[in-house]
Coordinates of C-alpha atoms and ligand atoms in Angstrom, one line a residue:
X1 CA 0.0 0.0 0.0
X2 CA 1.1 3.2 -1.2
X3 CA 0.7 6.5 0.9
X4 CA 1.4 10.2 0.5
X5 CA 1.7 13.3 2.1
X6 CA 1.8 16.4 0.6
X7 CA 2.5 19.0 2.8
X8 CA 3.9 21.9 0.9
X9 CA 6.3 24.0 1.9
X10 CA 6.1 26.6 -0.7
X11 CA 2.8 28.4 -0.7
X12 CA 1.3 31.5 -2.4
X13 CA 1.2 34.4 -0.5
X14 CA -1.2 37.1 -1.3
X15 CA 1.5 40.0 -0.9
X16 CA 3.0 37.7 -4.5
X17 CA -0.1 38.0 -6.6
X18 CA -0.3 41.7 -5.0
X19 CA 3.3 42.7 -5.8
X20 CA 2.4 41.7 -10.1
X21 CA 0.5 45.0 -10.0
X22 CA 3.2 47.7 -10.6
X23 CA 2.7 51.3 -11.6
X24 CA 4.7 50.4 -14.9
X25 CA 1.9 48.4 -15.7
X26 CA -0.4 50.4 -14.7
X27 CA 0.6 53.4 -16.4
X28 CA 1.0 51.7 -19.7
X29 CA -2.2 50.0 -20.0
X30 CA -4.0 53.3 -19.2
X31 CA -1.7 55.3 -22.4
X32 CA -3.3 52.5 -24.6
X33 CA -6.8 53.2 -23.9
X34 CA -6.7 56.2 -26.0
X35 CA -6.4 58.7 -23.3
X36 CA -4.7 61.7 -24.8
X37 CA -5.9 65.4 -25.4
X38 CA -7.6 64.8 -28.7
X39 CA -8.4 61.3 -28.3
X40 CA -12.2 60.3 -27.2
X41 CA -13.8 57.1 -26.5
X42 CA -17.6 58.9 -26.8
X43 CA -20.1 58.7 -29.5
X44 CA -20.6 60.7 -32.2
X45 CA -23.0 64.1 -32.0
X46 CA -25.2 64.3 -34.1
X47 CA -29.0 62.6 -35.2
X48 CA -29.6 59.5 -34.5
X49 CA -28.8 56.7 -34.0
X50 CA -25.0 57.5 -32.4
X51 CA -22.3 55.8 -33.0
X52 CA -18.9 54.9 -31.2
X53 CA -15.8 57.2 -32.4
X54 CA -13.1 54.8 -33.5
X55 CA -10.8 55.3 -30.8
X56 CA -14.3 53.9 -28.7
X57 CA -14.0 50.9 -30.4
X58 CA -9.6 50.5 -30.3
X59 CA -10.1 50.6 -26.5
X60 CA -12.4 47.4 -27.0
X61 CA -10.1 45.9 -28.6
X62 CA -7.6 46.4 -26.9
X63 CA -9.4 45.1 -23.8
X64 CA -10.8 42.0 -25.8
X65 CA -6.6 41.1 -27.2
X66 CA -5.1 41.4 -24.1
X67 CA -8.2 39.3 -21.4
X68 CA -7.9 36.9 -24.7
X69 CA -4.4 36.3 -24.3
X70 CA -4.3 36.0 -20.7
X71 CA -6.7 33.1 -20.8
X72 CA -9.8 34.9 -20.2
X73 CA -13.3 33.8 -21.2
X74 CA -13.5 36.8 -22.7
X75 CA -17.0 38.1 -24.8
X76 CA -18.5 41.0 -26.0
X77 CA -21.8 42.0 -24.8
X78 CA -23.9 44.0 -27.5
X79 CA -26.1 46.2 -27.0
X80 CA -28.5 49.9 -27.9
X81 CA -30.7 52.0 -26.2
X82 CA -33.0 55.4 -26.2
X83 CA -32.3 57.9 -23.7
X84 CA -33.2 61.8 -23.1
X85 CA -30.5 63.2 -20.9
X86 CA -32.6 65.1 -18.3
X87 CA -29.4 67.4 -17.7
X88 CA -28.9 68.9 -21.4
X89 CA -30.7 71.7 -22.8
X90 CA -32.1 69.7 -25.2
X91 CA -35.6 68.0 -24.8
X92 CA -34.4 65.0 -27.4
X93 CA -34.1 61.8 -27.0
X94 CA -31.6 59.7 -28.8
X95 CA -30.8 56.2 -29.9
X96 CA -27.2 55.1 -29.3
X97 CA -26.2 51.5 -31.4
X98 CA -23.5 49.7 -31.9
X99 CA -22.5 50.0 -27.9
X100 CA -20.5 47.0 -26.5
X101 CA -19.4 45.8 -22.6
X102 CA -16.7 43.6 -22.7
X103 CA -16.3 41.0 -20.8
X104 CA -13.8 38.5 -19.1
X105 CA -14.4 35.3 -16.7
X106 CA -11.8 33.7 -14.4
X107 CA -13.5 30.8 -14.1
X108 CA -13.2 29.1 -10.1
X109 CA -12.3 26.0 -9.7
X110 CA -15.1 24.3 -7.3
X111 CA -16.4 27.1 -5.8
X112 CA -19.9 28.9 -6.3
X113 CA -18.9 32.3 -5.2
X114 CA -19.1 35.2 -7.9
X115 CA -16.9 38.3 -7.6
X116 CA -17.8 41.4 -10.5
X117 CA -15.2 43.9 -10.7
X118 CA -16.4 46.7 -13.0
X119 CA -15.3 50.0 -14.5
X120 CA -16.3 51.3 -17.3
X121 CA -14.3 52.7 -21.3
X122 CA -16.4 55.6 -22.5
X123 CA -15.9 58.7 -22.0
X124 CA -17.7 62.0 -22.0
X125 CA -18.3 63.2 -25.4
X126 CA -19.8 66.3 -27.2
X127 CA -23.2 64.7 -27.8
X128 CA -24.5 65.7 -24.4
X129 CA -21.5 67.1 -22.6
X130 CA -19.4 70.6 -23.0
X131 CA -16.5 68.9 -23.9
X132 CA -14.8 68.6 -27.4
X133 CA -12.7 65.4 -27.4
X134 CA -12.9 64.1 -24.0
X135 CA -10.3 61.7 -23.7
X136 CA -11.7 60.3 -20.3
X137 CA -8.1 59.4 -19.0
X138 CA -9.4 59.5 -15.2
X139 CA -13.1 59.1 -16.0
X140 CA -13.4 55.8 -16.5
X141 CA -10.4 54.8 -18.3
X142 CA -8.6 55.1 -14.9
X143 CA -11.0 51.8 -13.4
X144 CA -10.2 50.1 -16.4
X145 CA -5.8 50.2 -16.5
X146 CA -6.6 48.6 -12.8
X147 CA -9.2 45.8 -14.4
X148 CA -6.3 45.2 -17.1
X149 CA -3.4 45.7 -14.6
X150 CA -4.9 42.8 -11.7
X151 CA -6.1 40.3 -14.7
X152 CA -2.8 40.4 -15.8
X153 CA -1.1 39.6 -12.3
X154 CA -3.3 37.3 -11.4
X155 CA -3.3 35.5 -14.8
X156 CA -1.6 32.5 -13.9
X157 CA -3.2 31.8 -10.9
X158 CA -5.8 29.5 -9.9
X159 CA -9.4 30.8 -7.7
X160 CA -11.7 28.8 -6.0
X161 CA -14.2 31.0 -7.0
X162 CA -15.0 32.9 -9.6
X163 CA -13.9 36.6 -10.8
X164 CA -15.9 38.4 -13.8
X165 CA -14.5 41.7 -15.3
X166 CA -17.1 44.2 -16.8
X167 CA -15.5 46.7 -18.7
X168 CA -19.3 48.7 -19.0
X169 CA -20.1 51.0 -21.8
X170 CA -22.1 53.5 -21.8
X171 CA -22.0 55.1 -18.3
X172 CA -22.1 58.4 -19.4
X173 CA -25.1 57.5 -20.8
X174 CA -26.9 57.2 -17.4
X175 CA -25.4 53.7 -17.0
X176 CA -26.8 52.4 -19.8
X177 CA -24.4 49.4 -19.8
X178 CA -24.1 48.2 -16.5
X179 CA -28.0 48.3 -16.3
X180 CA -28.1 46.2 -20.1
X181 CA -25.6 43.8 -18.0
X182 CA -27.2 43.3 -15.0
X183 CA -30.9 42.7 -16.8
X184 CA -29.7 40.3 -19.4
X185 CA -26.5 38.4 -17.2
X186 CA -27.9 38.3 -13.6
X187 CA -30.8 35.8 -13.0
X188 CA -32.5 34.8 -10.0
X189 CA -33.2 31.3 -11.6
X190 CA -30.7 28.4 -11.3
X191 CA -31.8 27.2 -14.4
X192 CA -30.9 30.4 -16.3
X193 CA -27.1 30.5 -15.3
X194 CA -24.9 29.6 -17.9
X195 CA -21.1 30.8 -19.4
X196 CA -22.8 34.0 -19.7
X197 CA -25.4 34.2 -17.1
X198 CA -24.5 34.8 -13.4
X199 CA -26.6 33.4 -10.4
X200 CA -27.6 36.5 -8.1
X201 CA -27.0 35.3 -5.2
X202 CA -23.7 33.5 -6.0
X203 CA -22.6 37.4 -6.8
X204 CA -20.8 38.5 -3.3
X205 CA -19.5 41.8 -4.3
X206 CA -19.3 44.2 -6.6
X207 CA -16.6 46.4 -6.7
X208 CA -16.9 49.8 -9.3
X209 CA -13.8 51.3 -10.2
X210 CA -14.2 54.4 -11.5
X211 CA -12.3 57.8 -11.1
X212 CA -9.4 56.9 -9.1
X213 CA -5.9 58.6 -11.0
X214 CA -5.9 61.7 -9.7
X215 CA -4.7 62.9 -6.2
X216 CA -3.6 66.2 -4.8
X217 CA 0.3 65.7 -3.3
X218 CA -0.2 68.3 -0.8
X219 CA -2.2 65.7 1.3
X220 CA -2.6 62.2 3.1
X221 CA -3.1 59.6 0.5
X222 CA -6.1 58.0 0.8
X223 CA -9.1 56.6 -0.9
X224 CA -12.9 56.5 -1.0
X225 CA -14.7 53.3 -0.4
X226 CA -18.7 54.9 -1.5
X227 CA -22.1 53.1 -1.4
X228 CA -25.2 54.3 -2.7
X229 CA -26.7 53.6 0.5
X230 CA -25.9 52.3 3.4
X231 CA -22.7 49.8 4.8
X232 CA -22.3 46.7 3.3
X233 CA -20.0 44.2 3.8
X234 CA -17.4 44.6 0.4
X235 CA -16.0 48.2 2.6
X236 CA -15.1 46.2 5.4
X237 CA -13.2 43.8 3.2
X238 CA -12.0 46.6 0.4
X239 CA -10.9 48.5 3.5
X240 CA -9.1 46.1 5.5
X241 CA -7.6 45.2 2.0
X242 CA -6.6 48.7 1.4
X243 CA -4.8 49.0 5.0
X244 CA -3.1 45.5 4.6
X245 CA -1.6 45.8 1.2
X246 CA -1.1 49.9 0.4
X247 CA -0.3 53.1 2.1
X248 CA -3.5 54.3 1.8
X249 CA -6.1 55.2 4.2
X250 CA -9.4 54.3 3.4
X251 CA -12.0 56.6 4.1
X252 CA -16.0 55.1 4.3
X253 CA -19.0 57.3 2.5
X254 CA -22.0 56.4 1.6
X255 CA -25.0 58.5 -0.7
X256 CA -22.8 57.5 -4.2
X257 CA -25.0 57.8 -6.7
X258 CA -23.6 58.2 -10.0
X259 CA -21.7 55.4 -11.4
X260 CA -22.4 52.0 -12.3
X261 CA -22.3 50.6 -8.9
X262 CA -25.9 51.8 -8.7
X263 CA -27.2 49.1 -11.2
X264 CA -25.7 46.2 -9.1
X265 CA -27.2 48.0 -5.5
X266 CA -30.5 49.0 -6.9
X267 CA -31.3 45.0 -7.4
X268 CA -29.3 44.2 -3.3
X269 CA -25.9 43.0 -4.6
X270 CA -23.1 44.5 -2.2
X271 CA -21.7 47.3 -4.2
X272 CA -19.4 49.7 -3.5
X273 CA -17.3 52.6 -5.8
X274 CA -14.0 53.2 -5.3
X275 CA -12.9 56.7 -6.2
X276 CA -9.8 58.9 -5.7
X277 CA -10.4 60.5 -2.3
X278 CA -9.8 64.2 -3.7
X279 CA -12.2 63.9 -6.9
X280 CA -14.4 66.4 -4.5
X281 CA -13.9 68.0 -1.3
X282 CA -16.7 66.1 0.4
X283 CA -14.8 66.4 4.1
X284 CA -13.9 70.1 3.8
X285 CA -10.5 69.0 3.9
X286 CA -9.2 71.9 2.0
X287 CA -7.1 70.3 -1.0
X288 CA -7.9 70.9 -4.8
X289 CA -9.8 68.3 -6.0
X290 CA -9.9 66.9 -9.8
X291 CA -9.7 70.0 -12.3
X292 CA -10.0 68.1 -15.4
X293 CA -13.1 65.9 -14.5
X294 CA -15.3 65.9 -17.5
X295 CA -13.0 68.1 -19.4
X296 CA -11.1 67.7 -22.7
X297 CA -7.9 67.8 -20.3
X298 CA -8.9 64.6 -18.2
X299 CA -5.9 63.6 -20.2
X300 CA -2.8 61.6 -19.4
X301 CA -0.6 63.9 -20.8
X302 CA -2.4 67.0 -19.3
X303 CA 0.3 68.3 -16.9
X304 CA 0.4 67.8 -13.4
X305 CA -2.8 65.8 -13.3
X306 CA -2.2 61.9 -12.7
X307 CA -0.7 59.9 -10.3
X308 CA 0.4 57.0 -11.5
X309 CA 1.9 56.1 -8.3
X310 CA -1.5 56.8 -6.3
X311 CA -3.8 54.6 -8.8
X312 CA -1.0 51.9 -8.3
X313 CA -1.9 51.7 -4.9
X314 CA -5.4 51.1 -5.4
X315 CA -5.0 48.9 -8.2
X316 CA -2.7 46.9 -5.5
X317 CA -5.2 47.3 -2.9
X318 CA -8.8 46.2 -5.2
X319 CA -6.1 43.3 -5.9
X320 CA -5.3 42.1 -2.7
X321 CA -9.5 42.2 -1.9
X322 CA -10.3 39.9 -4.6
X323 CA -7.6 37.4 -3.9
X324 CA -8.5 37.3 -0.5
X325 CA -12.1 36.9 -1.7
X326 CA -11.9 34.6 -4.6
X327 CA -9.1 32.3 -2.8
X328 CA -6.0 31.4 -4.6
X329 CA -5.3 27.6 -4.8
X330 CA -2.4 26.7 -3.1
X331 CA 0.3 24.8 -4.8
X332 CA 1.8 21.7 -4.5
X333 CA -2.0 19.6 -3.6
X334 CA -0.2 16.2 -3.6
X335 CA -2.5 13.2 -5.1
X336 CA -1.1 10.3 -5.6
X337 CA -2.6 7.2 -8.1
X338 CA -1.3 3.7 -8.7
X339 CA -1.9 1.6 -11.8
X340 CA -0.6 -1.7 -12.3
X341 CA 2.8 -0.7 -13.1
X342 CA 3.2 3.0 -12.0
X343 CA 2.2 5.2 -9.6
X344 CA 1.6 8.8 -10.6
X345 CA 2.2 12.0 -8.1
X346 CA 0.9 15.2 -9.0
X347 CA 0.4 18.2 -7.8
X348 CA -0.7 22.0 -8.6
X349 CA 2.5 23.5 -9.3
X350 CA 2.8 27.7 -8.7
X351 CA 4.4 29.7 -11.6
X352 CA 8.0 30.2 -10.9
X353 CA 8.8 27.7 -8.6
X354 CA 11.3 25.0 -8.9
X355 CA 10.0 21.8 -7.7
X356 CA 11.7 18.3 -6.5
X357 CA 10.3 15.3 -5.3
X358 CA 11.0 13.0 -2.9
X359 CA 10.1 9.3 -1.7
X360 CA 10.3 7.9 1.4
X361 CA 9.9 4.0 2.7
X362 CA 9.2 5.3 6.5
X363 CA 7.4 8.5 7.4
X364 CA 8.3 8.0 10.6
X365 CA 12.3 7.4 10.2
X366 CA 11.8 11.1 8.1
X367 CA 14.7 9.9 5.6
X368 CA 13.9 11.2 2.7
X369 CA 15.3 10.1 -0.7
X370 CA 15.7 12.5 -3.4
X371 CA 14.1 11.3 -7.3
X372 CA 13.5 14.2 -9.6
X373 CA 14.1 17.6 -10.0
X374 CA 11.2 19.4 -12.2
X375 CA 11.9 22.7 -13.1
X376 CA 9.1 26.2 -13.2
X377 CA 7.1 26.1 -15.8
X378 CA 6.0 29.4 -15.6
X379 CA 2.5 28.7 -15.2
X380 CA -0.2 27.2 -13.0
X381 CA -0.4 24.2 -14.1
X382 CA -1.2 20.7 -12.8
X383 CA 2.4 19.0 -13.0
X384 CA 2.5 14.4 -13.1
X385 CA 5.3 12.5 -12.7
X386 CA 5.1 8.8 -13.3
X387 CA 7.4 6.5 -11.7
X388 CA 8.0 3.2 -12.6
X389 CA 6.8 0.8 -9.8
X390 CA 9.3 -1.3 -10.6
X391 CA 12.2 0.9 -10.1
X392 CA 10.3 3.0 -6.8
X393 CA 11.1 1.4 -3.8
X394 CA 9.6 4.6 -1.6
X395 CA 6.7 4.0 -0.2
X396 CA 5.7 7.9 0.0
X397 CA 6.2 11.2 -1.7
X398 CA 6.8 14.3 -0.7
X399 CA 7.2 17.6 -3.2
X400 CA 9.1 20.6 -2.3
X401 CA 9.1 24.2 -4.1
X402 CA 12.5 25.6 -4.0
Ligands
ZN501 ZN1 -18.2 60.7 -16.0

């Protein structure tokens, strides 16, 4: 009889998966979104029905090639819609086509849980706002860099549970796309749930990332965890995650009302929004808060706006929430199976770890004899080695991440 163990002595730690978000990253996914004075990710003007500019639709793209390569499940979710902005001088309505969410699944492996993390890629445009080309660097294109920037650290991981990115369209269009998500991808009815179609209550949280690039030097860092009303229980866990993994101090509001948070809240998922502290002086605290919002200068080249640095740190901290929630697998899960003339150890290897394995005729005598070496493979993967029963006079195996 043939028995393992499998204690492993190298393990993920969250501060690892945390530590793949880096401003570098950060900063260059956000110049790729088309986030330049001049550039725009709104709609066109003009009579109906409007249409995405083209830089709208390279920022989809962009999105949809780079969740693609990482391994995403990765889908575009189309949509159109009539709306009569209640805040223009204008008493028309309008039909907007050809609008698109994207979005990316890591699916879990086993567990039920759901985690959304949502921003959203337009940006204000002439149509209905006094801008010219707004380029939308902080507003949203900001949320989305950190979507991009944590799917690509966490990548190679594996979750328990389950983490879907909603890049939303549409948000300056009263929300337009996080409402077309939530009625045609959230069901109350087992029965309904599919690759595209999310369980309700499986959903725990809902984090909306939108507006959080720009911060004022001259104070405290720190950053706003908002609900629309009311605590819930993703700013305990968004804060503790912010104090644990950043330099930031979180700061609780609630009465946020306009973002796409709202859509989730309004149907009783826990939402919250993060946002840059100093977007507005809410606290009378005296700093300047955001001069470009809504602007053509919500650029990233407008000059001394952005803080790379400072949306880093949120990035890292909206990170280290949804690993804590979503559960990283550990590696090295020793299973062992026999067949006639082999046995077969394998185990869920991390990324850049160098294993080796050993075997062992007496756990008790803890003399361990070395077999293999087997080197990173630079991905999580599930790793055999097959041993010729013949030739394997251990009784027991043991692997070890160097
Ligand atoms: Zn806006």
């Amino acid at each position: 009889m043939i028995g393992w163990t499998g204690t492993a002595s190298h393990a993920i730690t969250l501060s690892n998966i945390v530590e793949g978000v880096t401003e570098h990253g950060y900063s260059n996914h956000l110049a790729r979104l088309y986030t330049h004075i001049g550039e725009s990710r709104g709609f066109t003007d003009g009579d109906s029905p409007r249409t995405p500019l083209p830089q709208h639709d390279l920022a989809c793209d962009y999105m949809v090639s780079n969740f693609t390569a990482w391994g995403y499940d990765t889908w575009l979710d189309p949509f159109e819609f009539d709306v009569n902005f209640t805040y223009d001088n204008d008493s028309n309505s309008y039909h907007y086509a050809d609008c698109n969410n994207v979005v990316a699944t890591k699916w879990g492996s086993g567990g039920t849980n759901v985690f959304l993390l949502i921003a959203h890629y337009d940006s204000v445009d002439s149509g209905h706002r006094n801008v010219t080309m707004g380029p939308g660097a902080d507003d949203g294109a900001s949320g989305v860099a950190a979507q991009l920037t944590i799917a690509e650290a966490i990548k190679d991981y594996v979750f328990k549970d389950t983490i879907v990115f909603v890049a939303c369209d549409a948000e300056e269009k009263d929300y337009q796309g996080s409402i077309y998500f939530r009625n045609n991808h959230v069901t109350e009815n087992p029965a309904e749930t599919n690759a595209t179609t999310f369980l309700k209550s499986a959903i725990r949280a809902c984090v909306n990332l939108d507006t959080i690039a720009y911060d004022d030097t001259n104070n405290v860092p720190q950053v706003v965890i908002g609900t629309l009303s009311g605590w819930n229980p993703v700013v305990t866990a968004v804060s503790s995650a912010m104090s644990k993994y950043t330099e930031l101090t979180p700061r609780f509001k609630t009465g946020y009302d306009s973002s796409d948070h709202i859509s989730f809240a309004n149907i009783g998922i826990d939402s919250i929004h993060v946002i840059e502290y100093d977007f507005s002086d809410y606290w009378g605290d005296g700093f300047t808060p955001n001069p470009n919002y809504h602007s053509d200068f919500d650029a990233i080249d407008a000059p001394n706006y952005l803080k790379f640095d400072y949306a880093a740190e949120v990035t890292k901290g909206i990170a280290g929430a949804l690993c804590e929630y979503a559960t990283p697998i550990p590696p090295a899960t020793l299973m062992e199976t026999v067949g006639s003339n082999a046995v077969t150890v394998s185990w869920i290897c991390a990324p850049n770890v160098d294993y080796r394995l050993y075997g062992a005729c007496n756990l008790a005598s803890n003399d361990w004899t070395f077999i293999q070496d087997i080197p990173a493979t630079g991905m999580v993967t599930e790793l055999r080695v097959e041993l010729d029963l013949a030739c394997v006079t251990q009784t027991m195996f043991k692997v070890i991440g160097e």
